[in-house]
PDB file of C-alpha atoms and ligand atoms in Angstrom:
ATOM      1  CA  UNK A   1      17.252  27.477 -15.299  1.00 55.00           C
ATOM      2  CA  UNK A   2      14.955  28.031 -12.245  1.00 61.00           C
ATOM      3  CA  UNK A   3      13.972  31.912 -11.879  1.00 74.00           C
ATOM      4  CA  UNK A   4      13.793  34.916 -13.876  1.00 79.00           C
ATOM      5  CA  UNK A   5      17.942  35.633 -12.480  1.00 80.00           C
ATOM      6  CA  UNK A   6      18.640  32.417 -14.821  1.00 78.00           C
ATOM      7  CA  UNK A   7      16.829  33.571 -17.423  1.00 83.00           C
ATOM      8  CA  UNK A   8      17.514  36.744 -17.938  1.00 88.00           C
ATOM      9  CA  UNK A   9      21.843  34.987 -17.503  1.00 86.00           C
ATOM     10  CA  UNK A  10      20.872  32.602 -20.199  1.00 87.00           C
ATOM     11  CA  UNK A  11      19.500  35.628 -22.533  1.00 90.00           C
ATOM     12  CA  UNK A  12      22.621  37.773 -21.629  1.00 92.00           C
ATOM     13  CA  UNK A  13      24.539  35.013 -22.710  1.00 93.00           C
ATOM     14  CA  UNK A  14      23.297  34.511 -25.942  1.00 91.00           C
ATOM     15  CA  UNK A  15      23.054  38.395 -26.916  1.00 94.00           C
ATOM     16  CA  UNK A  16      27.068  38.081 -26.226  1.00 95.00           C
ATOM     17  CA  UNK A  17      27.865  34.879 -27.351  1.00 94.00           C
ATOM     18  CA  UNK A  18      25.527  33.859 -30.506  1.00 92.00           C
ATOM     19  CA  UNK A  19      26.944  37.013 -32.536  1.00 94.00           C
ATOM     20  CA  UNK A  20      30.878  36.621 -30.921  1.00 94.00           C
ATOM     21  CA  UNK A  21      30.445  33.054 -32.314  1.00 94.00           C
ATOM     22  CA  UNK A  22      29.266  34.799 -35.879  1.00 92.00           C
ATOM     23  CA  UNK A  23      32.153  37.398 -36.170  1.00 93.00           C
ATOM     24  CA  UNK A  24      35.327  35.042 -34.727  1.00 92.00           C
ATOM     25  CA  UNK A  25      34.354  31.612 -35.655  1.00 90.00           C
ATOM     26  CA  UNK A  26      36.678  28.937 -35.555  1.00 88.00           C
ATOM     27  CA  UNK A  27      34.935  26.772 -37.514  1.00 88.00           C
ATOM     28  CA  UNK A  28      31.733  26.746 -40.514  1.00 89.00           C
ATOM     29  CA  UNK A  29      28.639  25.751 -38.213  1.00 86.00           C
ATOM     30  CA  UNK A  30      24.892  26.718 -38.554  1.00 86.00           C
ATOM     31  CA  UNK A  31      23.434  28.072 -35.350  1.00 84.00           C
ATOM     32  CA  UNK A  32      20.812  25.452 -35.058  1.00 84.00           C
ATOM     33  CA  UNK A  33      23.184  22.513 -35.216  1.00 87.00           C
ATOM     34  CA  UNK A  34      23.053  19.112 -34.461  1.00 86.00           C
ATOM     35  CA  UNK A  35      21.285  18.592 -31.040  1.00 87.00           C
ATOM     36  CA  UNK A  36      20.826  21.994 -29.928  1.00 89.00           C
ATOM     37  CA  UNK A  37      17.320  20.841 -28.771  1.00 91.00           C
ATOM     38  CA  UNK A  38      18.988  18.013 -26.684  1.00 93.00           C
ATOM     39  CA  UNK A  39      21.512  20.385 -25.299  1.00 91.00           C
ATOM     40  CA  UNK A  40      18.492  23.621 -24.939  1.00 91.00           C
ATOM     41  CA  UNK A  41      16.677  20.813 -22.643  1.00 92.00           C
ATOM     42  CA  UNK A  42      20.049  19.815 -20.224  1.00 92.00           C
ATOM     43  CA  UNK A  43      19.995  23.515 -20.120  1.00 89.00           C
ATOM     44  CA  UNK A  44      16.512  23.625 -18.801  1.00 88.00           C
ATOM     45  CA  UNK A  45      16.251  20.194 -16.532  1.00 89.00           C
ATOM     46  CA  UNK A  46      19.998  19.940 -15.427  1.00 90.00           C
ATOM     47  CA  UNK A  47      19.755  22.145 -12.633  1.00 87.00           C
ATOM     48  CA  UNK A  48      16.898  20.642 -10.915  1.00 87.00           C
ATOM     49  CA  UNK A  49      18.826  17.667  -9.640  1.00 89.00           C
ATOM     50  CA  UNK A  50      22.368  18.980  -9.935  1.00 93.00           C
ATOM     51  CA  UNK A  51      20.725  21.074  -7.019  1.00 93.00           C
ATOM     52  CA  UNK A  52      19.754  18.103  -5.268  1.00 92.00           C
ATOM     53  CA  UNK A  53      23.431  17.036  -5.288  1.00 94.00           C
ATOM     54  CA  UNK A  54      25.080  21.421  -4.493  1.00 95.00           C
ATOM     55  CA  UNK A  55      22.793  20.837  -0.752  1.00 96.00           C
ATOM     56  CA  UNK A  56      24.525  17.333  -0.335  1.00 96.00           C
ATOM     57  CA  UNK A  57      27.782  18.601  -1.113  1.00 96.00           C
ATOM     58  CA  UNK A  58      27.957  22.460   0.615  1.00 96.00           C
ATOM     59  CA  UNK A  59      26.143  20.688   3.914  1.00 96.00           C
ATOM     60  CA  UNK A  60      29.177  17.733   4.595  1.00 96.00           C
ATOM     61  CA  UNK A  61      31.123  20.824   3.822  1.00 96.00           C
ATOM     62  CA  UNK A  62      30.057  23.374   6.279  1.00 96.00           C
ATOM     63  CA  UNK A  63      29.964  20.613   8.469  1.00 95.00           C
ATOM     64  CA  UNK A  64      33.640  19.965   7.905  1.00 94.00           C
ATOM     65  CA  UNK A  65      33.789  23.699   8.326  1.00 94.00           C
ATOM     66  CA  UNK A  66      32.067  23.660  11.516  1.00 93.00           C
ATOM     67  CA  UNK A  67      33.525  20.230  13.652  1.00 94.00           C
ATOM     68  CA  UNK A  68      36.845  19.352  12.256  1.00 93.00           C
ATOM     69  CA  UNK A  69      38.665  22.971  11.037  1.00 91.00           C
ATOM     70  CA  UNK A  70      40.466  24.102  13.849  1.00 92.00           C
ATOM     71  CA  UNK A  71      39.385  27.638  15.322  1.00 91.00           C
ATOM     72  CA  UNK A  72      42.312  29.249  14.523  1.00 93.00           C
ATOM     73  CA  UNK A  73      42.725  28.512  10.898  1.00 93.00           C
ATOM     74  CA  UNK A  74      38.525  29.454  10.182  1.00 93.00           C
ATOM     75  CA  UNK A  75      38.930  32.519  11.962  1.00 94.00           C
ATOM     76  CA  UNK A  76      42.021  33.916   9.616  1.00 96.00           C
ATOM     77  CA  UNK A  77      40.064  33.000   6.123  1.00 96.00           C
ATOM     78  CA  UNK A  78      37.171  35.070   8.020  1.00 94.00           C
ATOM     79  CA  UNK A  79      39.287  37.901   8.473  1.00 96.00           C
ATOM     80  CA  UNK A  80      41.198  37.774   4.637  1.00 97.00           C
ATOM     81  CA  UNK A  81      39.168  40.788   3.202  1.00 97.00           C
ATOM     82  CA  UNK A  82      37.086  39.575   0.237  1.00 98.00           C
ATOM     83  CA  UNK A  83      39.375  40.960  -2.118  1.00 98.00           C
ATOM     84  CA  UNK A  84      42.264  38.371  -1.298  1.00 98.00           C
ATOM     85  CA  UNK A  85      39.883  35.980  -0.686  1.00 98.00           C
ATOM     86  CA  UNK A  86      38.723  35.816  -5.063  1.00 98.00           C
ATOM     87  CA  UNK A  87      42.087  34.615  -6.012  1.00 98.00           C
ATOM     88  CA  UNK A  88      42.368  32.210  -3.285  1.00 98.00           C
ATOM     89  CA  UNK A  89      39.097  30.838  -4.076  1.00 98.00           C
ATOM     90  CA  UNK A  90      39.341  30.366  -7.764  1.00 98.00           C
ATOM     91  CA  UNK A  91      43.335  29.171  -7.652  1.00 98.00           C
ATOM     92  CA  UNK A  92      42.309  26.607  -4.803  1.00 98.00           C
ATOM     93  CA  UNK A  93      38.450  25.863  -6.546  1.00 98.00           C
ATOM     94  CA  UNK A  94      40.242  24.894  -9.751  1.00 98.00           C
ATOM     95  CA  UNK A  95      42.831  22.781  -8.659  1.00 98.00           C
ATOM     96  CA  UNK A  96      39.679  20.645  -7.151  1.00 98.00           C
ATOM     97  CA  UNK A  97      38.036  20.982 -11.270  1.00 98.00           C
ATOM     98  CA  UNK A  98      41.373  19.683 -12.540  1.00 98.00           C
ATOM     99  CA  UNK A  99      41.405  16.367 -10.124  1.00 98.00           C
ATOM    100  CA  UNK A 100      37.779  16.259 -10.486  1.00 98.00           C
ATOM    101  CA  UNK A 101      37.777  16.385 -14.253  1.00 98.00           C
ATOM    102  CA  UNK A 102      40.907  14.290 -14.237  1.00 98.00           C
ATOM    103  CA  UNK A 103      39.741  11.671 -12.199  1.00 98.00           C
ATOM    104  CA  UNK A 104      36.434  11.251 -15.166  1.00 98.00           C
ATOM    105  CA  UNK A 105      38.596  10.528 -17.630  1.00 98.00           C
ATOM    106  CA  UNK A 106      40.917   7.853 -15.750  1.00 97.00           C
ATOM    107  CA  UNK A 107      38.869   5.851 -13.759  1.00 97.00           C
ATOM    108  CA  UNK A 108      36.547   3.513 -16.692  1.00 94.00           C
ATOM    109  CA  UNK A 109      33.910   4.005 -14.482  1.00 95.00           C
ATOM    110  CA  UNK A 110      33.333   7.480 -13.845  1.00 97.00           C
ATOM    111  CA  UNK A 111      34.115   8.310 -17.575  1.00 97.00           C
ATOM    112  CA  UNK A 112      30.688   6.726 -19.055  1.00 97.00           C
ATOM    113  CA  UNK A 113      29.091  10.037 -17.068  1.00 97.00           C
ATOM    114  CA  UNK A 114      32.023  12.209 -18.303  1.00 98.00           C
ATOM    115  CA  UNK A 115      31.124  10.557 -22.683  1.00 97.00           C
ATOM    116  CA  UNK A 116      28.370  12.486 -21.867  1.00 97.00           C
ATOM    117  CA  UNK A 117      29.711  15.869 -22.207  1.00 97.00           C
ATOM    118  CA  UNK A 118      32.233  14.269 -24.561  1.00 97.00           C
ATOM    119  CA  UNK A 119      29.933  13.404 -27.010  1.00 95.00           C
ATOM    120  CA  UNK A 120      28.771  16.541 -28.322  1.00 94.00           C
ATOM    121  CA  UNK A 121      30.315  16.595 -32.053  1.00 93.00           C
ATOM    122  CA  UNK A 122      29.773  19.985 -32.630  1.00 92.00           C
ATOM    123  CA  UNK A 123      31.284  22.566 -29.992  1.00 93.00           C
ATOM    124  CA  UNK A 124      29.675  26.271 -29.026  1.00 94.00           C
ATOM    125  CA  UNK A 125      29.652  27.866 -25.856  1.00 95.00           C
ATOM    126  CA  UNK A 126      25.916  25.542 -25.723  1.00 94.00           C
ATOM    127  CA  UNK A 127      27.587  22.541 -24.767  1.00 94.00           C
ATOM    128  CA  UNK A 128      28.650  23.864 -22.414  1.00 95.00           C
ATOM    129  CA  UNK A 129      25.474  22.450 -20.560  1.00 94.00           C
ATOM    130  CA  UNK A 130      25.624  19.043 -22.300  1.00 95.00           C
ATOM    131  CA  UNK A 131      26.612  17.285 -19.043  1.00 97.00           C
ATOM    132  CA  UNK A 132      25.389  14.494 -16.736  1.00 97.00           C
ATOM    133  CA  UNK A 133      24.065  15.738 -13.969  1.00 97.00           C
ATOM    134  CA  UNK A 134      26.537  13.487 -11.936  1.00 97.00           C
ATOM    135  CA  UNK A 135      29.338  14.885 -13.771  1.00 97.00           C
ATOM    136  CA  UNK A 136      27.651  18.496 -13.270  1.00 97.00           C
ATOM    137  CA  UNK A 137      28.077  17.340  -9.208  1.00 96.00           C
ATOM    138  CA  UNK A 138      31.159  15.537  -8.994  1.00 97.00           C
ATOM    139  CA  UNK A 139      33.022  18.653 -10.745  1.00 97.00           C
ATOM    140  CA  UNK A 140      31.334  20.749  -8.019  1.00 96.00           C
ATOM    141  CA  UNK A 141      32.175  18.871  -5.005  1.00 97.00           C
ATOM    142  CA  UNK A 142      35.862  18.671  -6.631  1.00 97.00           C
ATOM    143  CA  UNK A 143      35.396  23.075  -6.384  1.00 98.00           C
ATOM    144  CA  UNK A 144      32.900  23.526  -3.766  1.00 97.00           C
ATOM    145  CA  UNK A 145      33.215  21.396  -1.417  1.00 97.00           C
ATOM    146  CA  UNK A 146      37.029  23.113  -0.404  1.00 97.00           C
ATOM    147  CA  UNK A 147      35.723  26.524  -0.091  1.00 97.00           C
ATOM    148  CA  UNK A 148      32.979  26.075   1.988  1.00 97.00           C
ATOM    149  CA  UNK A 149      35.121  23.403   3.832  1.00 97.00           C
ATOM    150  CA  UNK A 150      37.751  26.373   5.095  1.00 97.00           C
ATOM    151  CA  UNK A 151      35.249  28.741   5.293  1.00 96.00           C
ATOM    152  CA  UNK A 152      35.766  30.933   2.831  1.00 97.00           C
ATOM    153  CA  UNK A 153      32.552  33.939   2.379  1.00 97.00           C
ATOM    154  CA  UNK A 154      29.722  33.058   0.409  1.00 96.00           C
ATOM    155  CA  UNK A 155      30.223  36.495  -1.456  1.00 97.00           C
ATOM    156  CA  UNK A 156      33.219  35.607  -2.800  1.00 98.00           C
ATOM    157  CA  UNK A 157      32.060  31.995  -3.819  1.00 98.00           C
ATOM    158  CA  UNK A 158      29.614  33.497  -5.626  1.00 97.00           C
ATOM    159  CA  UNK A 159      32.176  35.559  -7.660  1.00 98.00           C
ATOM    160  CA  UNK A 160      33.671  32.605  -8.877  1.00 98.00           C
ATOM    161  CA  UNK A 161      31.009  30.899  -9.507  1.00 96.00           C
ATOM    162  CA  UNK A 162      30.060  34.069 -11.521  1.00 96.00           C
ATOM    163  CA  UNK A 163      33.724  34.111 -13.346  1.00 97.00           C
ATOM    164  CA  UNK A 164      33.794  30.119 -13.590  1.00 97.00           C
ATOM    165  CA  UNK A 165      30.211  30.303 -15.652  1.00 95.00           C
ATOM    166  CA  UNK A 166      31.119  32.708 -18.275  1.00 96.00           C
ATOM    167  CA  UNK A 167      34.202  31.139 -18.264  1.00 98.00           C
ATOM    168  CA  UNK A 168      32.644  27.469 -19.515  1.00 97.00           C
ATOM    169  CA  UNK A 169      30.696  29.480 -21.743  1.00 96.00           C
ATOM    170  CA  UNK A 170      33.992  30.455 -23.405  1.00 97.00           C
ATOM    171  CA  UNK A 171      36.464  27.743 -23.885  1.00 97.00           C
ATOM    172  CA  UNK A 172      33.057  25.758 -25.781  1.00 97.00           C
ATOM    173  CA  UNK A 173      32.317  29.228 -27.827  1.00 96.00           C
ATOM    174  CA  UNK A 174      32.968  28.225 -31.521  1.00 96.00           C
ATOM    175  CA  UNK A 175      35.441  31.139 -31.059  1.00 95.00           C
ATOM    176  CA  UNK A 176      39.410  31.447 -32.970  1.00 92.00           C
ATOM    177  CA  UNK A 177      41.186  32.830 -29.427  1.00 86.00           C
ATOM    178  CA  UNK A 178      44.632  31.525 -28.575  1.00 82.00           C
ATOM    179  CA  UNK A 179      45.711  34.300 -26.033  1.00 92.00           C
ATOM    180  CA  UNK A 180      49.292  34.656 -27.064  1.00 89.00           C
ATOM    181  CA  UNK A 181      51.896  33.897 -24.648  1.00 90.00           C
ATOM    182  CA  UNK A 182      48.995  34.074 -21.548  1.00 95.00           C
ATOM    183  CA  UNK A 183      47.548  30.382 -23.224  1.00 93.00           C
ATOM    184  CA  UNK A 184      50.243  28.471 -20.432  1.00 95.00           C
ATOM    185  CA  UNK A 185      48.689  29.956 -17.443  1.00 97.00           C
ATOM    186  CA  UNK A 186      44.713  30.721 -18.547  1.00 97.00           C
ATOM    187  CA  UNK A 187      42.582  27.999 -20.150  1.00 97.00           C
ATOM    188  CA  UNK A 188      41.182  29.727 -23.392  1.00 96.00           C
ATOM    189  CA  UNK A 189      38.839  28.210 -25.719  1.00 96.00           C
ATOM    190  CA  UNK A 190      41.624  26.770 -28.412  1.00 96.00           C
ATOM    191  CA  UNK A 191      42.762  25.199 -24.687  1.00 97.00           C
ATOM    192  CA  UNK A 192      39.491  23.634 -24.087  1.00 97.00           C
ATOM    193  CA  UNK A 193      38.775  22.642 -27.925  1.00 97.00           C
ATOM    194  CA  UNK A 194      41.761  20.214 -27.966  1.00 97.00           C
ATOM    195  CA  UNK A 195      40.238  18.493 -24.961  1.00 98.00           C
ATOM    196  CA  UNK A 196      37.309  17.631 -26.966  1.00 98.00           C
ATOM    197  CA  UNK A 197      39.367  16.993 -29.524  1.00 97.00           C
ATOM    198  CA  UNK A 198      39.034  13.158 -31.286  1.00 95.00           C
ATOM    199  CA  UNK A 199      42.790  13.000 -31.941  1.00 95.00           C
ATOM    200  CA  UNK A 200      44.644  10.436 -30.565  1.00 95.00           C
ATOM    201  CA  UNK A 201      47.875  12.714 -29.569  1.00 95.00           C
ATOM    202  CA  UNK A 202      45.061  15.194 -27.675  1.00 95.00           C
ATOM    203  CA  UNK A 203      43.078  12.237 -25.754  1.00 95.00           C
ATOM    204  CA  UNK A 204      43.510  12.537 -21.831  1.00 96.00           C
ATOM    205  CA  UNK A 205      44.975  16.104 -21.848  1.00 97.00           C
ATOM    206  CA  UNK A 206      43.455  19.748 -20.940  1.00 98.00           C
ATOM    207  CA  UNK A 207      41.940  19.448 -17.552  1.00 98.00           C
ATOM    208  CA  UNK A 208      41.849  23.101 -15.962  1.00 98.00           C
ATOM    209  CA  UNK A 209      38.624  25.166 -15.971  1.00 98.00           C
ATOM    210  CA  UNK A 210      40.513  28.399 -16.053  1.00 98.00           C
ATOM    211  CA  UNK A 211      44.312  28.242 -15.122  1.00 98.00           C
ATOM    212  CA  UNK A 212      46.139  26.498 -17.766  1.00 97.00           C
ATOM    213  CA  UNK A 213      48.928  25.962 -15.668  1.00 97.00           C
ATOM    214  CA  UNK A 214      48.053  23.458 -13.874  1.00 98.00           C
ATOM    215  CA  UNK A 215      48.217  20.832 -17.159  1.00 98.00           C
ATOM    216  CA  UNK A 216      51.748  22.411 -17.409  1.00 97.00           C
ATOM    217  CA  UNK A 217      52.297  21.552 -13.651  1.00 98.00           C
ATOM    218  CA  UNK A 218      50.844  17.901 -13.988  1.00 98.00           C
ATOM    219  CA  UNK A 219      51.597  17.125 -17.297  1.00 97.00           C
ATOM    220  CA  UNK A 220      48.845  16.968 -19.025  1.00 98.00           C
ATOM    221  CA  UNK A 221      48.972  19.707 -21.413  1.00 97.00           C
ATOM    222  CA  UNK A 222      48.380  19.877 -24.985  1.00 97.00           C
ATOM    223  CA  UNK A 223      48.483  23.381 -27.511  1.00 95.00           C
ATOM    224  CA  UNK A 224      50.406  22.316 -30.381  1.00 94.00           C
ATOM    225  CA  UNK A 225      51.653  25.200 -32.033  1.00 89.00           C
ATOM    226  CA  UNK A 226      50.039  26.870 -35.095  1.00 88.00           C
ATOM    227  CA  UNK A 227      47.688  23.938 -35.047  1.00 92.00           C
ATOM    228  CA  UNK A 228      43.697  24.031 -33.933  1.00 92.00           C
ATOM    229  CA  UNK A 229      41.340  21.158 -32.983  1.00 94.00           C
ATOM    230  CA  UNK A 230      38.631  20.360 -35.819  1.00 91.00           C
ATOM    231  CA  UNK A 231      36.611  16.972 -34.939  1.00 93.00           C
ATOM    232  CA  UNK A 232      35.261  15.988 -31.597  1.00 95.00           C
ATOM    233  CA  UNK A 233      33.507  13.284 -29.881  1.00 94.00           C
ATOM    234  CA  UNK A 234      34.270   9.778 -28.763  1.00 95.00           C
ATOM    235  CA  UNK A 235      35.165   6.717 -30.592  1.00 92.00           C
ATOM    236  CA  UNK A 236      31.719   4.548 -28.853  1.00 91.00           C
ATOM    237  CA  UNK A 237      27.579   5.476 -30.379  1.00 92.00           C
ATOM    238  CA  UNK A 238      25.784   7.808 -28.065  1.00 95.00           C
ATOM    239  CA  UNK A 239      22.462   8.244 -27.947  1.00 95.00           C
ATOM    240  CA  UNK A 240      21.477  11.762 -28.431  1.00 91.00           C
ATOM    241  CA  UNK A 241      17.976  12.422 -26.753  1.00 94.00           C
ATOM    242  CA  UNK A 242      18.661  13.829 -22.970  1.00 95.00           C
ATOM    243  CA  UNK A 243      16.739  10.993 -21.292  1.00 96.00           C
ATOM    244  CA  UNK A 244      19.041   8.142 -23.240  1.00 97.00           C
ATOM    245  CA  UNK A 245      21.677  10.497 -22.281  1.00 97.00           C
ATOM    246  CA  UNK A 246      20.569  10.779 -19.274  1.00 97.00           C
ATOM    247  CA  UNK A 247      20.008   6.688 -18.296  1.00 97.00           C
ATOM    248  CA  UNK A 248      23.976   6.179 -20.559  1.00 97.00           C
ATOM    249  CA  UNK A 249      26.511   5.254 -18.009  1.00 97.00           C
ATOM    250  CA  UNK A 250      24.067   3.286 -15.528  1.00 97.00           C
ATOM    251  CA  UNK A 251      22.685   1.645 -18.880  1.00 96.00           C
ATOM    252  CA  UNK A 252      26.731   1.325 -19.483  1.00 94.00           C
ATOM    253  CA  UNK A 253      27.420   0.271 -15.812  1.00 94.00           C
ATOM    254  CA  UNK A 254      24.274  -2.681 -15.865  1.00 94.00           C
ATOM    255  CA  UNK A 255      26.095  -4.264 -18.917  1.00 91.00           C
ATOM    256  CA  UNK A 256      28.916  -4.266 -17.485  1.00 85.00           C
ATOM    257  CA  UNK A 257      27.969  -6.296 -14.386  1.00 84.00           C
ATOM    258  CA  UNK A 258      25.807  -8.585 -16.089  1.00 79.00           C
ATOM    259  CA  UNK A 259      28.679  -9.099 -17.993  1.00 78.00           C
ATOM    260  CA  UNK A 260      30.870 -10.184 -14.910  1.00 75.00           C
ATOM    261  CA  UNK A 261      28.040 -11.924 -13.228  1.00 72.00           C
ATOM    262  CA  UNK A 262      28.129 -15.765 -13.221  1.00 66.00           C
ATOM    263  CA  UNK A 263      24.424 -16.177 -12.600  1.00 66.00           C
ATOM    264  CA  UNK A 264      23.819 -14.426 -15.826  1.00 57.00           C
ATOM    265  CA  UNK A 265      25.426 -17.059 -17.983  1.00 53.00           C
TER     266      UNK A 265
HETATM  267 ZN1   ZN B 301      36.755  16.134 -20.031  1.00 86.16          ZN
HETATM  268 ZN1   ZN B 302      33.920  20.715 -22.397  1.00 86.16          ZN
END
């Protein structure tokens, strides 16, 4: 959060989600829950670090658009009206989020970055920001790189960013919402709560951000009927302060490297 519009957005989010979670709570939980201050720090400071990554991602993607994409394809996308671009942008971006997120789980070295997000034990809307900046950058590369490389309009991409922000807050919110039959099409809070579950059966499942049909399609959906996720977090102890969480993946990588380095024995 770096400007007045960011502050207004935050206040609006607070005004919507705090009462929403009181009225439809999935689990009894205090507003001032464990780790709240750390999450506020993530909210205030992460944006500065992520911006650096975003500049690199969009610059390279625009270069790809100008130098590699055939001009006929560029023109065809350019000619699409805003109302056609928006659904296309959301479908393409969420496919990128799905695979980037799945890589963060499947590639052991990358998991240490993403473990920071999964360290949250009391989920609520603010847990959406509890992410290592490298994690945010990688997920944004998955979603935004193809959009800028294909040359969609900034208005359509901006609409996706807006939708994704509210969707992120909603799916982390401590609310009881399952979407009924639509739960196999759209990502609900119930769906993403299972993604954070500490239960073995739910591990490495439900990667999509907006469309749960991607998990259905790629065989990673986990939505047991009539049940909800109860406990969250990872097996290993995680640090609790912002700076220690930023350092966490680097500490793990350094210790692994040391263990494999013959000169260190
Ligand atoms: Zn995850
Ligand atoms: Zn999450």
